[in-house]
């Protein structure tokens, strides 16, 4: 009996930290409430976001930049009590932290991510944690993703073909008629080498099954991948994202009617 009790207690003790690490976020706005989760493996971004939320720094700020089929951005300090029509959302360079990009996360609808300054003045891709953006994106067609993948990888593939196929072209042309079986074996071998080069080259693009499913049903903004740190996602209130993104806006993409963040809370 004592042994059984000890095993049960040990299991509970080990399990507690896993649950305690999970965090949920609630973003209340004057047009509705969104709820989501914050990823525990993007620790510095989540800790910084939670610290600012707990201090109430996002409360009373605005969604300052909304672009349909792209994203909604808010939380900037200069937007609190900002007069109508004034350009806001400049962020805070002192609130920048180093990126924590994780390959398992991608820009599906509802993604919570950190904006940043452009590469020319921010080559390290540091995140501006004084504000955040949430992806709306668009729904892609499966064929559209295939085209994007082929177009992105084509320059890499051409270089690899020059290295692995071109030196053997005459031999391959002969084998195609003389020994089709050997020809096919060599084609498979060459294609494997080319594929390996593509996957090892920075800037390549291969969509996972999970990405294809999300982008063709929920939607997203795949062109953002590798550019910004993702640290959470909205799981309830995706319709609120649509409502905010559809607001009439001025020349700087600020909604003409203020969309206010009433409060952000983290549990």
PDB file of N, CA and C in Angstrom, residues 5-92:
ATOM      1  N   UNK A   5       0.901   4.404  -2.851  1.00  0.00           N
ATOM      2  CA  UNK A   5       0.661   5.806  -2.494  1.00  0.00           C
ATOM      3  C   UNK A   5       1.816   6.673  -2.940  1.00  0.00           C
ATOM      4  N   UNK A   6       3.027   6.197  -2.745  1.00  0.00           N
ATOM      5  CA  UNK A   6       4.209   6.965  -3.135  1.00  0.00           C
ATOM      6  C   UNK A   6       4.234   7.223  -4.636  1.00  0.00           C
ATOM      7  N   UNK A   7       3.892   6.219  -5.420  1.00  0.00           N
ATOM      8  CA  UNK A   7       3.889   6.360  -6.875  1.00  0.00           C
ATOM      9  C   UNK A   7       2.867   7.398  -7.309  1.00  0.00           C
ATOM     10  N   UNK A   8       1.683   7.382  -6.715  1.00  0.00           N
ATOM     11  CA  UNK A   8       0.636   8.337  -7.061  1.00  0.00           C
ATOM     12  C   UNK A   8       1.069   9.755  -6.742  1.00  0.00           C
ATOM     13  N   UNK A   9       1.640   9.945  -5.569  1.00  0.00           N
ATOM     14  CA  UNK A   9       2.081  11.279  -5.160  1.00  0.00           C
ATOM     15  C   UNK A   9       3.173  11.787  -6.087  1.00  0.00           C
ATOM     16  N   UNK A  10       4.112  10.917  -6.446  1.00  0.00           N
ATOM     17  CA  UNK A  10       5.207  11.322  -7.335  1.00  0.00           C
ATOM     18  C   UNK A  10       4.676  11.750  -8.684  1.00  0.00           C
ATOM     19  N   UNK A  11       3.664  11.038  -9.211  1.00  0.00           N
ATOM     20  CA  UNK A  11       3.096  11.381 -10.520  1.00  0.00           C
ATOM     21  C   UNK A  11       2.450  12.758 -10.473  1.00  0.00           C
ATOM     22  N   UNK A  12       1.704  13.020  -9.418  1.00  0.00           N
ATOM     23  CA  UNK A  12       1.058  14.323  -9.275  1.00  0.00           C
ATOM     24  C   UNK A  12       2.087  15.425  -9.164  1.00  0.00           C
ATOM     25  N   UNK A  13       3.133  15.165  -8.401  1.00  0.00           N
ATOM     26  CA  UNK A  13       4.158  16.192  -8.209  1.00  0.00           C
ATOM     27  C   UNK A  13       4.845  16.554  -9.512  1.00  0.00           C
ATOM     28  N   UNK A  14       5.140  15.540 -10.332  1.00  0.00           N
ATOM     29  CA  UNK A  14       5.793  15.792 -11.618  1.00  0.00           C
ATOM     30  C   UNK A  14       4.865  16.527 -12.563  1.00  0.00           C
ATOM     31  N   UNK A  15       3.566  16.254 -12.499  1.00  0.00           N
ATOM     32  CA  UNK A  15       2.622  16.830 -13.438  1.00  0.00           C
ATOM     33  C   UNK A  15       2.309  18.290 -13.167  1.00  0.00           C
ATOM     34  N   UNK A  16       2.414  18.736 -11.927  1.00  0.00           N
ATOM     35  CA  UNK A  16       2.007  20.088 -11.559  1.00  0.00           C
ATOM     36  C   UNK A  16       2.721  21.183 -12.354  1.00  0.00           C
ATOM     37  N   UNK A  17       4.074  21.127 -12.511  1.00  0.00           N
ATOM     38  CA  UNK A  17       4.735  22.197 -13.253  1.00  0.00           C
ATOM     39  C   UNK A  17       4.238  22.333 -14.687  1.00  0.00           C
ATOM     40  N   UNK A  18       3.866  21.225 -15.338  1.00  0.00           N
ATOM     41  CA  UNK A  18       3.386  21.299 -16.723  1.00  0.00           C
ATOM     42  C   UNK A  18       2.140  22.177 -16.796  1.00  0.00           C
ATOM     43  N   UNK A  19       1.193  21.955 -15.865  1.00  0.00           N
ATOM     44  CA  UNK A  19      -0.030  22.736 -15.863  1.00  0.00           C
ATOM     45  C   UNK A  19       0.242  24.173 -15.467  1.00  0.00           C
ATOM     46  N   UNK A  20       1.176  24.364 -14.524  1.00  0.00           N
ATOM     47  CA  UNK A  20       1.410  25.717 -14.025  1.00  0.00           C
ATOM     48  C   UNK A  20       2.070  26.614 -15.064  1.00  0.00           C
ATOM     49  N   UNK A  21       2.709  26.011 -16.074  1.00  0.00           N
ATOM     50  CA  UNK A  21       3.379  26.800 -17.088  1.00  0.00           C
ATOM     51  C   UNK A  21       2.399  27.388 -18.109  1.00  0.00           C
ATOM     52  N   UNK A  22       1.242  26.774 -18.283  1.00  0.00           N
ATOM     53  CA  UNK A  22       0.313  27.242 -19.293  1.00  0.00           C
ATOM     54  C   UNK A  22      -0.320  28.559 -18.878  1.00  0.00           C
ATOM     55  N   UNK A  23      -0.499  29.465 -19.842  1.00  0.00           N
ATOM     56  CA  UNK A  23      -1.086  30.771 -19.556  1.00  0.00           C
ATOM     57  C   UNK A  23      -2.172  31.071 -20.586  1.00  0.00           C
ATOM     58  N   UNK A  24      -3.220  31.692 -20.108  1.00  0.00           N
ATOM     59  CA  UNK A  24      -4.281  32.127 -21.006  1.00  0.00           C
ATOM     60  C   UNK A  24      -4.339  33.647 -20.983  1.00  0.00           C
ATOM     61  N   UNK A  25      -4.727  34.225 -22.099  1.00  0.00           N
ATOM     62  CA  UNK A  25      -4.807  35.683 -22.210  1.00  0.00           C
ATOM     63  C   UNK A  25      -6.215  36.070 -22.647  1.00  0.00           C
ATOM     64  N   UNK A  26      -6.715  37.135 -22.068  1.00  0.00           N
ATOM     65  CA  UNK A  26      -8.012  37.683 -22.445  1.00  0.00           C
ATOM     66  C   UNK A  26      -7.816  39.135 -22.871  1.00  0.00           C
ATOM     67  N   UNK A  27      -8.267  39.454 -24.074  1.00  0.00           N
ATOM     68  CA  UNK A  27      -8.154  40.813 -24.600  1.00  0.00           C
ATOM     69  C   UNK A  27      -9.568  41.360 -24.777  1.00  0.00           C
ATOM     70  N   UNK A  28      -9.950  42.227 -23.874  1.00  0.00           N
ATOM     71  CA  UNK A  28     -11.281  42.836 -23.931  1.00  0.00           C
ATOM     72  C   UNK A  28     -11.202  44.138 -24.728  1.00  0.00           C
ATOM     73  N   UNK A  29     -12.088  44.293 -25.701  1.00  0.00           N
ATOM     74  CA  UNK A  29     -12.132  45.519 -26.496  1.00  0.00           C
ATOM     75  C   UNK A  29     -13.550  46.084 -26.470  1.00  0.00           C
ATOM     76  N   UNK A  30     -13.719  47.274 -26.998  1.00  0.00           N
ATOM     77  CA  UNK A  30     -15.055  47.885 -27.027  1.00  0.00           C
ATOM     78  C   UNK A  30     -15.945  47.309 -28.136  1.00  0.00           C
ATOM     79  N   UNK A  31     -15.431  46.308 -28.878  1.00  0.00           N
ATOM     80  CA  UNK A  31     -16.259  45.628 -29.876  1.00  0.00           C
ATOM     81  C   UNK A  31     -16.347  44.119 -29.614  1.00  0.00           C
ATOM     82  N   UNK A  32     -15.814  43.657 -28.489  1.00  0.00           N
ATOM     83  CA  UNK A  32     -15.880  42.242 -28.164  1.00  0.00           C
ATOM     84  C   UNK A  32     -14.616  41.742 -27.492  1.00  0.00           C
ATOM     85  N   UNK A  33     -14.666  40.503 -27.041  1.00  0.00           N
ATOM     86  CA  UNK A  33     -13.565  39.914 -26.270  1.00  0.00           C
ATOM     87  C   UNK A  33     -12.952  38.722 -27.000  1.00  0.00           C
ATOM     88  N   UNK A  34     -11.619  38.670 -26.979  1.00  0.00           N
ATOM     89  CA  UNK A  34     -10.860  37.557 -27.538  1.00  0.00           C
ATOM     90  C   UNK A  34     -10.113  36.851 -26.419  1.00  0.00           C
ATOM     91  N   UNK A  35     -10.033  35.529 -26.509  1.00  0.00           N
ATOM     92  CA  UNK A  35      -9.271  34.753 -25.537  1.00  0.00           C
ATOM     93  C   UNK A  35      -8.291  33.848 -26.273  1.00  0.00           C
ATOM     94  N   UNK A  36      -7.167  33.577 -25.622  1.00  0.00           N
ATOM     95  CA  UNK A  36      -6.178  32.742 -26.273  1.00  0.00           C
ATOM     96  C   UNK A  36      -5.197  32.142 -25.304  1.00  0.00           C
ATOM     97  N   UNK A  37      -4.147  31.545 -25.858  1.00  0.00           N
ATOM     98  CA  UNK A  37      -3.097  30.930 -25.057  1.00  0.00           C
ATOM     99  C   UNK A  37      -1.753  31.561 -25.423  1.00  0.00           C
ATOM    100  N   UNK A  38      -0.829  31.520 -24.467  1.00  0.00           N
ATOM    101  CA  UNK A  38       0.535  31.986 -24.677  1.00  0.00           C
ATOM    102  C   UNK A  38       1.455  30.777 -24.603  1.00  0.00           C
ATOM    103  N   UNK A  39       2.384  30.654 -25.548  1.00  0.00           N
ATOM    104  CA  UNK A  39       3.227  29.471 -25.653  1.00  0.00           C
ATOM    105  C   UNK A  39       4.327  29.480 -24.598  1.00  0.00           C
ATOM    106  N   UNK A  40       4.479  28.366 -23.890  1.00  0.00           N
ATOM    107  CA  UNK A  40       5.459  28.335 -22.808  1.00  0.00           C
ATOM    108  C   UNK A  40       6.896  28.153 -23.282  1.00  0.00           C
ATOM    109  N   UNK A  41       7.097  27.889 -24.577  1.00  0.00           N
ATOM    110  CA  UNK A  41       8.468  27.732 -25.065  1.00  0.00           C
ATOM    111  C   UNK A  41       8.971  28.986 -25.788  1.00  0.00           C
ATOM    112  N   UNK A  42       8.269  30.092 -25.611  1.00  0.00           N
ATOM    113  CA  UNK A  42       8.752  31.390 -26.111  1.00  0.00           C
ATOM    114  C   UNK A  42       8.837  32.283 -24.870  1.00  0.00           C
ATOM    115  N   UNK A  43       9.680  31.868 -23.965  1.00  0.00           N
ATOM    116  CA  UNK A  43       9.632  32.331 -22.576  1.00  0.00           C
ATOM    117  C   UNK A  43       9.835  33.821 -22.382  1.00  0.00           C
ATOM    118  N   UNK A  44      10.811  34.408 -23.048  1.00  0.00           N
ATOM    119  CA  UNK A  44      11.089  35.823 -22.807  1.00  0.00           C
ATOM    120  C   UNK A  44       9.979  36.715 -23.334  1.00  0.00           C
ATOM    121  N   UNK A  45       9.433  36.383 -24.509  1.00  0.00           N
ATOM    122  CA  UNK A  45       8.323  37.163 -25.054  1.00  0.00           C
ATOM    123  C   UNK A  45       7.083  37.053 -24.175  1.00  0.00           C
ATOM    124  N   UNK A  46       6.783  35.833 -23.741  1.00  0.00           N
ATOM    125  CA  UNK A  46       5.607  35.647 -22.892  1.00  0.00           C
ATOM    126  C   UNK A  46       5.785  36.362 -21.560  1.00  0.00           C
ATOM    127  N   UNK A  47       6.973  36.246 -20.967  1.00  0.00           N
ATOM    128  CA  UNK A  47       7.220  36.912 -19.685  1.00  0.00           C
ATOM    129  C   UNK A  47       7.104  38.432 -19.819  1.00  0.00           C
ATOM    130  N   UNK A  48       7.634  38.968 -20.918  1.00  0.00           N
ATOM    131  CA  UNK A  48       7.579  40.416 -21.138  1.00  0.00           C
ATOM    132  C   UNK A  48       6.148  40.873 -21.393  1.00  0.00           C
ATOM    133  N   UNK A  49       5.417  40.119 -22.209  1.00  0.00           N
ATOM    134  CA  UNK A  49       4.019  40.447 -22.469  1.00  0.00           C
ATOM    135  C   UNK A  49       3.214  40.410 -21.172  1.00  0.00           C
ATOM    136  N   UNK A  50       3.409  39.363 -20.369  1.00  0.00           N
ATOM    137  CA  UNK A  50       2.670  39.234 -19.107  1.00  0.00           C
ATOM    138  C   UNK A  50       2.992  40.379 -18.154  1.00  0.00           C
ATOM    139  N   UNK A  51       4.255  40.749 -18.088  1.00  0.00           N
ATOM    140  CA  UNK A  51       4.652  41.854 -17.213  1.00  0.00           C
ATOM    141  C   UNK A  51       3.945  43.151 -17.606  1.00  0.00           C
ATOM    142  N   UNK A  52       3.917  43.431 -18.895  1.00  0.00           N
ATOM    143  CA  UNK A  52       3.259  44.654 -19.362  1.00  0.00           C
ATOM    144  C   UNK A  52       1.745  44.576 -19.146  1.00  0.00           C
ATOM    145  N   UNK A  53       1.175  43.399 -19.391  1.00  0.00           N
ATOM    146  CA  UNK A  53      -0.265  43.239 -19.176  1.00  0.00           C
ATOM    147  C   UNK A  53      -0.628  43.405 -17.709  1.00  0.00           C
ATOM    148  N   UNK A  54       0.172  42.792 -16.831  1.00  0.00           N
ATOM    149  CA  UNK A  54      -0.108  42.875 -15.399  1.00  0.00           C
ATOM    150  C   UNK A  54       0.034  44.291 -14.854  1.00  0.00           C
ATOM    151  N   UNK A  55       0.866  45.080 -15.495  1.00  0.00           N
ATOM    152  CA  UNK A  55       1.015  46.488 -15.099  1.00  0.00           C
ATOM    153  C   UNK A  55      -0.079  47.373 -15.694  1.00  0.00           C
ATOM    154  N   UNK A  56      -0.909  46.782 -16.563  1.00  0.00           N
ATOM    155  CA  UNK A  56      -1.987  47.541 -17.188  1.00  0.00           C
ATOM    156  C   UNK A  56      -1.547  48.444 -18.311  1.00  0.00           C
ATOM    157  N   UNK A  57      -0.370  48.168 -18.880  1.00  0.00           N
ATOM    158  CA  UNK A  57       0.172  49.063 -19.903  1.00  0.00           C
ATOM    159  C   UNK A  57      -0.596  49.006 -21.223  1.00  0.00           C
ATOM    160  N   UNK A  58      -1.294  47.909 -21.472  1.00  0.00           N
ATOM    161  CA  UNK A  58      -2.098  47.817 -22.699  1.00  0.00           C
ATOM    162  C   UNK A  58      -3.504  48.384 -22.516  1.00  0.00           C
ATOM    163  N   UNK A  59      -3.926  48.512 -21.275  1.00  0.00           N
ATOM    164  CA  UNK A  59      -5.290  48.968 -20.999  1.00  0.00           C
ATOM    165  C   UNK A  59      -5.498  50.406 -21.468  1.00  0.00           C
ATOM    166  N   UNK A  60      -6.568  50.623 -22.217  1.00  0.00           N
ATOM    167  CA  UNK A  60      -6.873  51.968 -22.694  1.00  0.00           C
ATOM    168  C   UNK A  60      -6.181  52.356 -23.983  1.00  0.00           C
ATOM    169  N   UNK A  61      -5.336  51.465 -24.516  1.00  0.00           N
ATOM    170  CA  UNK A  61      -4.685  51.750 -25.801  1.00  0.00           C
ATOM    171  C   UNK A  61      -5.628  51.356 -26.943  1.00  0.00           C
ATOM    172  N   UNK A  62      -5.188  51.621 -28.171  1.00  0.00           N
ATOM    173  CA  UNK A  62      -6.038  51.381 -29.338  1.00  0.00           C
ATOM    174  C   UNK A  62      -5.432  50.341 -30.271  1.00  0.00           C
ATOM    175  N   UNK A  63      -6.274  49.793 -31.113  1.00  0.00           N
ATOM    176  CA  UNK A  63      -5.773  49.099 -32.302  1.00  0.00           C
ATOM    177  C   UNK A  63      -5.480  50.203 -33.312  1.00  0.00           C
ATOM    178  N   UNK A  64      -4.205  50.425 -33.552  1.00  0.00           N
ATOM    179  CA  UNK A  64      -3.762  51.584 -34.330  1.00  0.00           C
ATOM    180  C   UNK A  64      -3.574  51.293 -35.810  1.00  0.00           C
ATOM    181  N   UNK A  65      -3.483  50.016 -36.170  1.00  0.00           N
ATOM    182  CA  UNK A  65      -3.225  49.663 -37.575  1.00  0.00           C
ATOM    183  C   UNK A  65      -4.005  48.392 -37.890  1.00  0.00           C
ATOM    184  N   UNK A  66      -4.966  48.486 -38.791  1.00  0.00           N
ATOM    185  CA  UNK A  66      -5.752  47.311 -39.178  1.00  0.00           C
ATOM    186  C   UNK A  66      -5.761  47.213 -40.706  1.00  0.00           C
ATOM    187  N   UNK A  67      -5.440  46.035 -41.205  1.00  0.00           N
ATOM    188  CA  UNK A  67      -5.393  45.813 -42.646  1.00  0.00           C
ATOM    189  C   UNK A  67      -6.145  44.518 -42.949  1.00  0.00           C
ATOM    190  N   UNK A  68      -7.275  44.610 -43.657  1.00  0.00           N
ATOM    191  CA  UNK A  68      -8.058  43.415 -43.972  1.00  0.00           C
ATOM    192  C   UNK A  68      -7.223  42.367 -44.700  1.00  0.00           C
ATOM    193  N   UNK A  69      -7.469  41.098 -44.371  1.00  0.00           N
ATOM    194  CA  UNK A  69      -6.757  39.944 -44.917  1.00  0.00           C
ATOM    195  C   UNK A  69      -5.272  39.961 -44.561  1.00  0.00           C
ATOM    196  N   UNK A  70      -4.924  40.692 -43.516  1.00  0.00           N
ATOM    197  CA  UNK A  70      -3.540  40.742 -43.059  1.00  0.00           C
ATOM    198  C   UNK A  70      -3.492  40.631 -41.535  1.00  0.00           C
ATOM    199  N   UNK A  71      -3.667  41.750 -40.806  1.00  0.00           N
ATOM    200  CA  UNK A  71      -3.558  41.687 -39.357  1.00  0.00           C
ATOM    201  C   UNK A  71      -4.144  42.931 -38.706  1.00  0.00           C
ATOM    202  N   UNK A  72      -4.297  42.855 -37.365  1.00  0.00           N
ATOM    203  CA  UNK A  72      -4.697  44.006 -36.558  1.00  0.00           C
ATOM    204  C   UNK A  72      -3.603  44.217 -35.509  1.00  0.00           C
ATOM    205  N   UNK A  73      -3.195  45.456 -35.320  1.00  0.00           N
ATOM    206  CA  UNK A  73      -2.078  45.766 -34.413  1.00  0.00           C
ATOM    207  C   UNK A  73      -2.516  46.789 -33.383  1.00  0.00           C
ATOM    208  N   UNK A  74      -2.164  46.529 -32.114  1.00  0.00           N
ATOM    209  CA  UNK A  74      -2.574  47.443 -31.063  1.00  0.00           C
ATOM    210  C   UNK A  74      -1.642  47.410 -29.871  1.00  0.00           C
ATOM    211  N   UNK A  75      -1.999  48.218 -28.868  1.00  0.00           N
ATOM    212  CA  UNK A  75      -1.246  48.246 -27.615  1.00  0.00           C
ATOM    213  C   UNK A  75      -0.202  49.321 -27.491  1.00  0.00           C
ATOM    214  N   UNK A  76       0.053  50.090 -28.554  1.00  0.00           N
ATOM    215  CA  UNK A  76       1.123  51.084 -28.519  1.00  0.00           C
ATOM    216  C   UNK A  76       0.865  52.152 -27.462  1.00  0.00           C
ATOM    217  N   UNK A  77       1.868  52.517 -26.656  1.00  0.00           N
ATOM    218  CA  UNK A  77       1.690  53.506 -25.591  1.00  0.00           C
ATOM    219  C   UNK A  77       1.183  54.856 -26.088  1.00  0.00           C
ATOM    220  N   UNK A  78       1.615  55.286 -27.278  1.00  0.00           N
ATOM    221  CA  UNK A  78       1.232  56.615 -27.759  1.00  0.00           C
ATOM    222  C   UNK A  78      -0.217  56.686 -28.238  1.00  0.00           C
ATOM    223  N   UNK A  79      -0.923  55.534 -28.210  1.00  0.00           N
ATOM    224  CA  UNK A  79      -2.313  55.543 -28.672  1.00  0.00           C
ATOM    225  C   UNK A  79      -3.313  55.816 -27.540  1.00  0.00           C
ATOM    226  N   UNK A  80      -2.845  55.757 -26.296  1.00  0.00           N
ATOM    227  CA  UNK A  80      -3.747  55.986 -25.171  1.00  0.00           C
ATOM    228  C   UNK A  80      -4.176  57.452 -25.144  1.00  0.00           C
ATOM    229  N   UNK A  81      -5.475  57.665 -25.195  1.00  0.00           N
ATOM    230  CA  UNK A  81      -6.053  59.020 -25.199  1.00  0.00           C
ATOM    231  C   UNK A  81      -5.631  59.834 -26.420  1.00  0.00           C
ATOM    232  N   UNK A  82      -5.274  59.166 -27.510  1.00  0.00           N
ATOM    233  CA  UNK A  82      -4.843  59.880 -28.713  1.00  0.00           C
ATOM    234  C   UNK A  82      -6.027  60.560 -29.388  1.00  0.00           C
ATOM    235  N   UNK A  83      -5.884  61.820 -29.807  1.00  0.00           N
ATOM    236  CA  UNK A  83      -6.971  62.512 -30.510  1.00  0.00           C
ATOM    237  C   UNK A  83      -7.319  61.800 -31.819  1.00  0.00           C
ATOM    238  N   UNK A  84      -8.542  61.937 -32.250  1.00  0.00           N
ATOM    239  CA  UNK A  84      -8.992  61.323 -33.496  1.00  0.00           C
ATOM    240  C   UNK A  84      -8.166  61.819 -34.675  1.00  0.00           C
ATOM    241  N   UNK A  85      -7.812  60.923 -35.560  1.00  0.00           N
ATOM    242  CA  UNK A  85      -7.099  61.303 -36.780  1.00  0.00           C
ATOM    243  C   UNK A  85      -5.603  61.433 -36.649  1.00  0.00           C
ATOM    244  N   UNK A  86      -5.072  61.406 -35.425  1.00  0.00           N
ATOM    245  CA  UNK A  86      -3.619  61.538 -35.238  1.00  0.00           C
ATOM    246  C   UNK A  86      -2.940  60.212 -35.556  1.00  0.00           C
ATOM    247  N   UNK A  87      -1.802  60.270 -36.206  1.00  0.00           N
ATOM    248  CA  UNK A  87      -1.074  59.044 -36.516  1.00  0.00           C
ATOM    249  C   UNK A  87      -0.383  58.532 -35.254  1.00  0.00           C
ATOM    250  N   UNK A  88      -0.666  57.295 -34.878  1.00  0.00           N
ATOM    251  CA  UNK A  88      -0.098  56.696 -33.674  1.00  0.00           C
ATOM    252  C   UNK A  88       0.371  55.279 -33.984  1.00  0.00           C
ATOM    253  N   UNK A  89       0.970  54.638 -32.984  1.00  0.00           N
ATOM    254  CA  UNK A  89       1.447  53.274 -33.173  1.00  0.00           C
ATOM    255  C   UNK A  89       2.919  53.194 -33.503  1.00  0.00           C
ATOM    256  N   UNK A  90       3.696  54.187 -33.058  1.00  0.00           N
ATOM    257  CA  UNK A  90       5.127  54.215 -33.371  1.00  0.00           C
ATOM    258  C   UNK A  90       5.937  53.237 -32.522  1.00  0.00           C
ATOM    259  N   UNK A  91       5.361  52.773 -31.425  1.00  0.00           N
ATOM    260  CA  UNK A  91       6.074  51.796 -30.607  1.00  0.00           C
ATOM    261  C   UNK A  91       7.109  52.441 -29.707  1.00  0.00           C
ATOM    262  N   UNK A  92       8.000  51.593 -29.163  1.00  0.00           N
ATOM    263  CA  UNK A  92       8.972  52.041 -28.166  1.00  0.00           C
ATOM    264  C   UNK A  92      10.252  51.229 -28.335  1.00  0.00           C
TER     265      UNK A  92
END
